[in-house]
Tab-separated table of C-alpha atoms and ligand atoms in Angstrom:
chain	number	residue	atom	x	y	z
T	299	UNK	CA	-6.822	0.478	-173.408
T	300	UNK	CA	-10.230	-1.393	-173.749
T	301	UNK	CA	-13.417	-0.764	-171.996
T	302	UNK	CA	-16.079	-2.745	-170.276
T	303	UNK	CA	-19.400	-2.487	-169.055
T	304	UNK	CA	-20.177	-4.530	-166.376
T	305	UNK	CA	-24.234	-5.465	-165.734
T	306	UNK	CA	-25.864	-6.455	-162.594
T	307	UNK	CA	-28.941	-8.571	-163.909
T	308	UNK	CA	-31.977	-8.787	-161.494
T	309	UNK	CA	-33.536	-5.401	-161.050
T	310	UNK	CA	-31.078	-3.935	-163.732
T	311	UNK	CA	-31.532	-5.883	-166.910
T	312	UNK	CA	-35.200	-6.076	-165.701
T	313	UNK	CA	-37.292	-5.893	-163.018
T	314	UNK	CA	-37.322	-9.676	-162.368
T	315	UNK	CA	-37.866	-9.518	-158.296
T	316	UNK	CA	-41.740	-9.947	-158.546
T	317	UNK	CA	-41.116	-13.326	-161.054
T	318	UNK	CA	-38.525	-14.379	-158.353
T	319	UNK	CA	-41.210	-13.971	-155.754
T	320	UNK	CA	-43.837	-15.579	-157.630
T	321	UNK	CA	-41.417	-18.335	-158.434
T	322	UNK	CA	-40.526	-18.653	-154.721
T	323	UNK	CA	-44.641	-19.074	-154.106
T	324	UNK	CA	-45.224	-21.660	-156.189
T	325	UNK	CA	-41.937	-23.467	-154.968
T	326	UNK	CA	-43.686	-23.244	-151.543
T	327	UNK	CA	-46.673	-24.926	-152.673
T	328	UNK	CA	-45.077	-27.227	-154.579
T	329	UNK	CA	-43.484	-28.363	-151.549
T	330	UNK	CA	-46.591	-28.379	-149.382
T	331	UNK	CA	-45.335	-25.527	-147.131
T	332	UNK	CA	-47.640	-22.656	-145.710
T	333	UNK	CA	-45.236	-20.427	-146.822
T	334	UNK	CA	-46.335	-17.200	-148.612
T	335	UNK	CA	-43.633	-14.138	-149.540
T	336	UNK	CA	-46.143	-11.331	-150.077
T	337	UNK	CA	-44.603	-8.180	-151.677
T	338	UNK	CA	-43.674	-6.281	-147.976
T	339	UNK	CA	-42.295	-9.640	-146.655
T	340	UNK	CA	-40.186	-10.118	-149.658
T	341	UNK	CA	-39.157	-6.349	-149.820
T	342	UNK	CA	-37.480	-7.345	-146.087
T	343	UNK	CA	-36.373	-10.587	-147.537
T	344	UNK	CA	-34.246	-8.894	-150.268
T	345	UNK	CA	-31.901	-7.680	-147.813
T	346	UNK	CA	-30.432	-10.822	-148.287
T	347	UNK	CA	-29.043	-11.719	-151.585
T	348	UNK	CA	-29.259	-15.261	-153.116
T	349	UNK	CA	-32.158	-17.364	-153.085
T	350	UNK	CA	-30.798	-20.173	-150.920
T	351	UNK	CA	-29.599	-17.621	-148.287
T	352	UNK	CA	-32.747	-15.766	-148.455
T	353	UNK	CA	-34.607	-18.809	-147.602
T	354	UNK	CA	-32.101	-19.623	-144.746
T	355	UNK	CA	-32.635	-16.045	-143.586
T	356	UNK	CA	-36.583	-16.298	-143.699
T	357	UNK	CA	-36.037	-20.034	-141.743
T	358	UNK	CA	-33.762	-18.444	-138.834
T	359	UNK	CA	-35.499	-15.208	-138.570
T	360	UNK	CA	-39.024	-15.886	-139.277
T	361	UNK	CA	-39.384	-19.226	-137.906
T	362	UNK	CA	-42.006	-20.968	-139.900
T	363	UNK	CA	-44.137	-24.151	-139.630
T	364	UNK	CA	-42.649	-26.994	-141.854
T	365	UNK	CA	-38.974	-26.767	-141.229
T	366	UNK	CA	-37.052	-30.274	-141.445
T	367	UNK	CA	-35.256	-31.400	-138.102
T	368	UNK	CA	-32.406	-32.543	-140.508
T	369	UNK	CA	-30.231	-31.788	-143.298
T	370	UNK	CA	-31.327	-28.118	-143.444
T	371	UNK	CA	-28.819	-27.297	-146.471
T	372	UNK	CA	-30.398	-29.936	-148.485
T	373	UNK	CA	-34.009	-29.026	-147.955
T	374	UNK	CA	-33.106	-25.365	-148.845
T	375	UNK	CA	-31.189	-26.581	-152.212
T	376	UNK	CA	-34.040	-28.590	-153.085
T	377	UNK	CA	-36.492	-25.823	-152.223
T	378	UNK	CA	-34.508	-23.240	-154.157
T	379	UNK	CA	-34.061	-25.811	-157.425
T	380	UNK	CA	-37.882	-26.048	-157.735
T	381	UNK	CA	-37.929	-21.846	-157.352
T	382	UNK	CA	-35.289	-21.982	-160.237
T	383	UNK	CA	-37.449	-24.054	-162.492
T	384	UNK	CA	-40.429	-21.991	-161.514
T	385	UNK	CA	-38.598	-18.703	-162.377
T	386	UNK	CA	-37.828	-20.026	-165.670
T	387	UNK	CA	-41.474	-20.968	-166.708
T	388	UNK	CA	-42.214	-17.276	-165.999
T	389	UNK	CA	-39.685	-15.749	-167.924
T	390	UNK	CA	-40.523	-17.894	-170.925
T	391	UNK	CA	-44.167	-16.862	-170.577
T	392	UNK	CA	-42.957	-13.363	-171.311
T	393	UNK	CA	-43.619	-12.031	-168.594
T	394	UNK	CA	-40.400	-9.897	-167.409
T	395	UNK	CA	-39.263	-7.091	-169.796
T	396	UNK	CA	-35.887	-5.539	-169.982
T	397	UNK	CA	-35.824	-2.273	-168.402
T	398	UNK	CA	-36.114	1.032	-170.800
T	399	UNK	CA	-32.381	1.660	-172.416
T	400	UNK	CA	-31.066	-1.349	-171.986
T	401	UNK	CA	-31.140	-2.988	-174.947
T	402	UNK	CA	-29.941	0.227	-176.522
T	403	UNK	CA	-26.982	0.581	-174.188
T	404	UNK	CA	-25.973	-2.655	-175.137
T	405	UNK	CA	-26.046	-2.079	-178.883
T	406	UNK	CA	-24.349	1.045	-178.395
T	407	UNK	CA	-21.471	-0.342	-176.208
T	408	UNK	CA	-21.116	-3.633	-178.858
T	409	UNK	CA	-21.283	-1.015	-181.875
T	410	UNK	CA	-18.260	1.383	-179.906
T	411	UNK	CA	-16.231	-2.297	-179.132
T	412	UNK	CA	-16.839	-2.149	-175.381
T	413	UNK	CA	-16.596	-5.463	-173.874
T	414	UNK	CA	-19.806	-6.731	-172.024
T	415	UNK	CA	-19.850	-8.705	-168.715
T	416	UNK	CA	-22.250	-9.614	-166.169
T	417	UNK	CA	-21.490	-9.692	-162.348
T	418	UNK	CA	-24.771	-11.246	-160.687
T	419	UNK	CA	-25.854	-13.170	-157.810
T	420	UNK	CA	-28.388	-15.127	-159.169
T	421	UNK	CA	-27.424	-18.532	-161.396
T	422	UNK	CA	-26.747	-19.093	-165.214
T	423	UNK	CA	-30.188	-20.458	-165.685
T	424	UNK	CA	-31.799	-17.777	-164.799
T	425	UNK	CA	-29.535	-15.376	-166.854
T	426	UNK	CA	-30.070	-17.555	-169.963
T	427	UNK	CA	-33.952	-17.595	-169.380
T	428	UNK	CA	-34.097	-13.945	-169.273
T	429	UNK	CA	-32.125	-12.962	-172.059
T	430	UNK	CA	-33.502	-15.721	-174.463
T	431	UNK	CA	-36.807	-14.604	-173.690
T	432	UNK	CA	-36.032	-10.614	-174.037
T	433	UNK	CA	-32.922	-10.697	-176.451
T	434	UNK	CA	-33.594	-14.168	-178.296
T	435	UNK	CA	-29.769	-14.947	-177.398
T	436	UNK	CA	-28.215	-16.996	-174.803
T	437	UNK	CA	-26.072	-14.788	-172.120
T	438	UNK	CA	-22.854	-16.058	-173.617
T	439	UNK	CA	-23.909	-14.482	-177.030
T	440	UNK	CA	-23.317	-11.189	-175.589
T	441	UNK	CA	-21.648	-11.289	-172.811
T	442	UNK	CA	-17.791	-12.315	-173.171
T	443	UNK	CA	-17.767	-12.533	-169.208
T	444	UNK	CA	-20.410	-14.159	-166.815
T	445	UNK	CA	-19.889	-14.117	-163.036
T	446	UNK	CA	-22.827	-15.424	-161.005
T	447	UNK	CA	-23.434	-15.663	-157.287
T	448	UNK	CA	-22.430	-19.376	-156.322
T	449	UNK	CA	-19.178	-19.041	-158.197
T	450	UNK	CA	-17.795	-16.672	-155.607
T	451	UNK	CA	-17.091	-17.301	-151.687
T	452	UNK	CA	-19.098	-14.467	-150.972
T	453	UNK	CA	-22.372	-13.042	-152.358
T	454	UNK	CA	-22.951	-9.181	-152.713
T	455	UNK	CA	-22.628	-6.936	-151.067
T	456	UNK	CA	-19.034	-8.218	-150.881
T	457	UNK	CA	-17.030	-7.363	-153.667
T	458	UNK	CA	-15.866	-11.024	-154.746
T	459	UNK	CA	-18.265	-11.749	-158.181
T	460	UNK	CA	-16.645	-8.355	-159.278
T	461	UNK	CA	-13.584	-8.973	-158.425
T	462	UNK	CA	-14.088	-12.320	-160.529
T	463	UNK	CA	-15.554	-10.365	-163.012
T	464	UNK	CA	-11.928	-8.041	-163.363
T	465	UNK	CA	-9.642	-10.696	-163.319
T	466	UNK	CA	-11.662	-12.650	-166.200
T	467	UNK	CA	-11.940	-9.261	-168.131
T	468	UNK	CA	-8.097	-8.998	-167.878
T	469	UNK	CA	-8.895	-5.311	-166.951
T	470	UNK	CA	-8.138	-2.627	-163.902
T	471	UNK	CA	-11.125	-1.234	-162.161
T	472	UNK	CA	-10.711	1.977	-164.006
T	473	UNK	CA	-11.364	0.697	-167.273
T	474	UNK	CA	-14.825	-0.647	-166.037
T	475	UNK	CA	-18.373	0.560	-165.439
T	476	UNK	CA	-20.610	-1.177	-163.316
T	477	UNK	CA	-24.451	-0.868	-163.581
T	478	UNK	CA	-26.451	-1.983	-160.317
T	479	UNK	CA	-30.015	-1.377	-159.137
T	480	UNK	CA	-29.796	-1.942	-155.138
T	481	UNK	CA	-27.319	-0.911	-152.352
T	482	UNK	CA	-26.133	-4.286	-151.943
T	483	UNK	CA	-24.808	-4.392	-155.838
T	484	UNK	CA	-23.507	-0.882	-155.445
T	485	UNK	CA	-21.262	-1.897	-152.511
T	486	UNK	CA	-19.897	-4.708	-154.180
T	487	UNK	CA	-19.058	-2.628	-157.051
T	488	UNK	CA	-17.870	0.157	-155.011
T	489	UNK	CA	-15.869	-2.079	-152.835
T	490	UNK	CA	-13.691	-3.670	-156.132
T	491	UNK	CA	-12.824	-0.244	-157.109
T	492	UNK	CA	-15.487	0.278	-160.039
T	493	UNK	CA	-17.383	3.716	-160.802
T	494	UNK	CA	-21.008	2.460	-160.806
T	495	UNK	CA	-24.137	3.714	-162.278
T	496	UNK	CA	-27.445	2.819	-160.326
T	497	UNK	CA	-31.008	2.763	-161.869
T	498	UNK	CA	-33.067	2.040	-158.898
T	499	UNK	CA	-35.659	-0.561	-159.200
T	500	UNK	CA	-39.442	-1.163	-157.568
T	501	UNK	CA	-37.862	-2.929	-154.846
T	502	UNK	CA	-34.562	-0.542	-154.197
T	503	UNK	CA	-35.907	2.741	-154.657
T	504	UNK	CA	-35.410	5.039	-151.733
T	505	UNK	CA	-31.938	2.802	-150.829
T	506	UNK	CA	-28.892	4.789	-150.006
T	507	UNK	CA	-26.532	5.195	-152.913
T	508	UNK	CA	-23.980	7.772	-151.858
T	509	UNK	CA	-21.264	5.617	-153.479
T	510	UNK	CA	-22.595	5.406	-157.276
T	511	UNK	CA	-20.969	7.650	-159.748
T	512	UNK	CA	-24.453	8.295	-161.388
T	513	UNK	CA	-28.054	7.513	-160.156
T	514	UNK	CA	-30.768	7.708	-162.725
T	515	UNK	CA	-34.194	6.399	-163.310
T	516	UNK	CA	-33.295	4.262	-165.951
T	517	UNK	CA	-30.554	3.817	-168.612
T	518	UNK	CA	-32.679	5.628	-171.537
T	519	UNK	CA	-32.001	8.971	-168.889
T	520	UNK	CA	-28.640	8.952	-169.990
T	521	UNK	CA	-26.443	9.632	-173.050
T	522	UNK	CA	-23.648	7.173	-174.084
T	523	UNK	CA	-21.188	10.219	-173.586
T	524	UNK	CA	-22.041	10.281	-169.986
T	525	UNK	CA	-20.767	6.764	-169.717
T	526	UNK	CA	-17.629	7.402	-171.244
T	527	UNK	CA	-16.869	10.340	-169.247
T	528	UNK	CA	-16.848	7.910	-165.813
T	529	UNK	CA	-14.237	5.876	-167.267
T	530	UNK	CA	-10.465	6.404	-165.704
I	4	XBP	C1	-30.329	-10.567	-156.951
I	4	XBP	C2	-30.707	-11.727	-156.105
I	4	XBP	C3	-31.087	-12.474	-156.648
I	4	XBP	C4	-32.451	-12.666	-157.095
I	4	XBP	C5	-32.758	-14.299	-156.844
I	4	XBP	O1	-29.188	-10.844	-157.716
I	4	XBP	O2	-30.181	-11.539	-154.799
I	4	XBP	O3	-30.810	-13.510	-155.415
I	4	XBP	O4	-33.313	-12.260	-156.135
I	4	XBP	O5	-32.110	-15.364	-157.880
I	4	XBP	P1	-28.665	-9.318	-158.587
I	4	XBP	P2	-31.710	-16.625	-156.888
I	4	XBP	O6	-27.141	-9.526	-158.300
I	4	XBP	O7	-28.478	-9.827	-160.069
I	4	XBP	O8	-29.426	-8.487	-158.421
I	4	XBP	O9	-32.751	-16.965	-156.726
I	4	XBP	O10	-30.896	-17.424	-158.427
I	4	XBP	O11	-30.645	-15.970	-155.962
I	5	MG	MG1	-29.739	-6.355	-158.719
């Protein structure tokens, strides 16, 4: 039976979170809000996956100025839309590169007839901006199945996005391997029964990855045969 490799996006395909952090701050400035997320605060806020959920977490737990009294959901949605526009510009400027070994692993998997999928918390717009800027192609040209955060009821660490990827691939978990950068992502893939390789990133190094099948600095550190051995 066929095999598939399911990639996370942020922190896994590329170190994108500094770009996201800059985009959030540009959106806050554009909205006239006195909010600035520095690296330490952003590291704390990354406990919550999803940009809209992260903004809500900041509002509810850090009580910033400038929050409107009504329609908080619309306020957050509009703010996040501005952030997504800012992020696309940052990525298009070439400020974000693929992590080591990512390009090579995608090519090696395609040569061997592996199916490729994405299971991410971010949005289709962000994925396309990143892949267009780094691989010169839209996500759909390389990844047969693309499951994004807003398309499932619960974001990572819930398994929803990985279960949706298995469903759309039509494969059992043991015929897939997931690649992640964070504990939230590892928990999501593990709960879906998928063997997971973790390549910790700048914001996730030091997290606990006990459930991982393999933890490596980055994908250039492993042979394809090592990945093949992880399939059921
Ligand atoms: C990481 C996330 C995303 C990004 C920001 O996603 O949690 O929320 O931080 O992107 P991944 P959005 O599952 O790919 O690691 O603002 O579009 O959510
Ligand atoms: Mg990630």
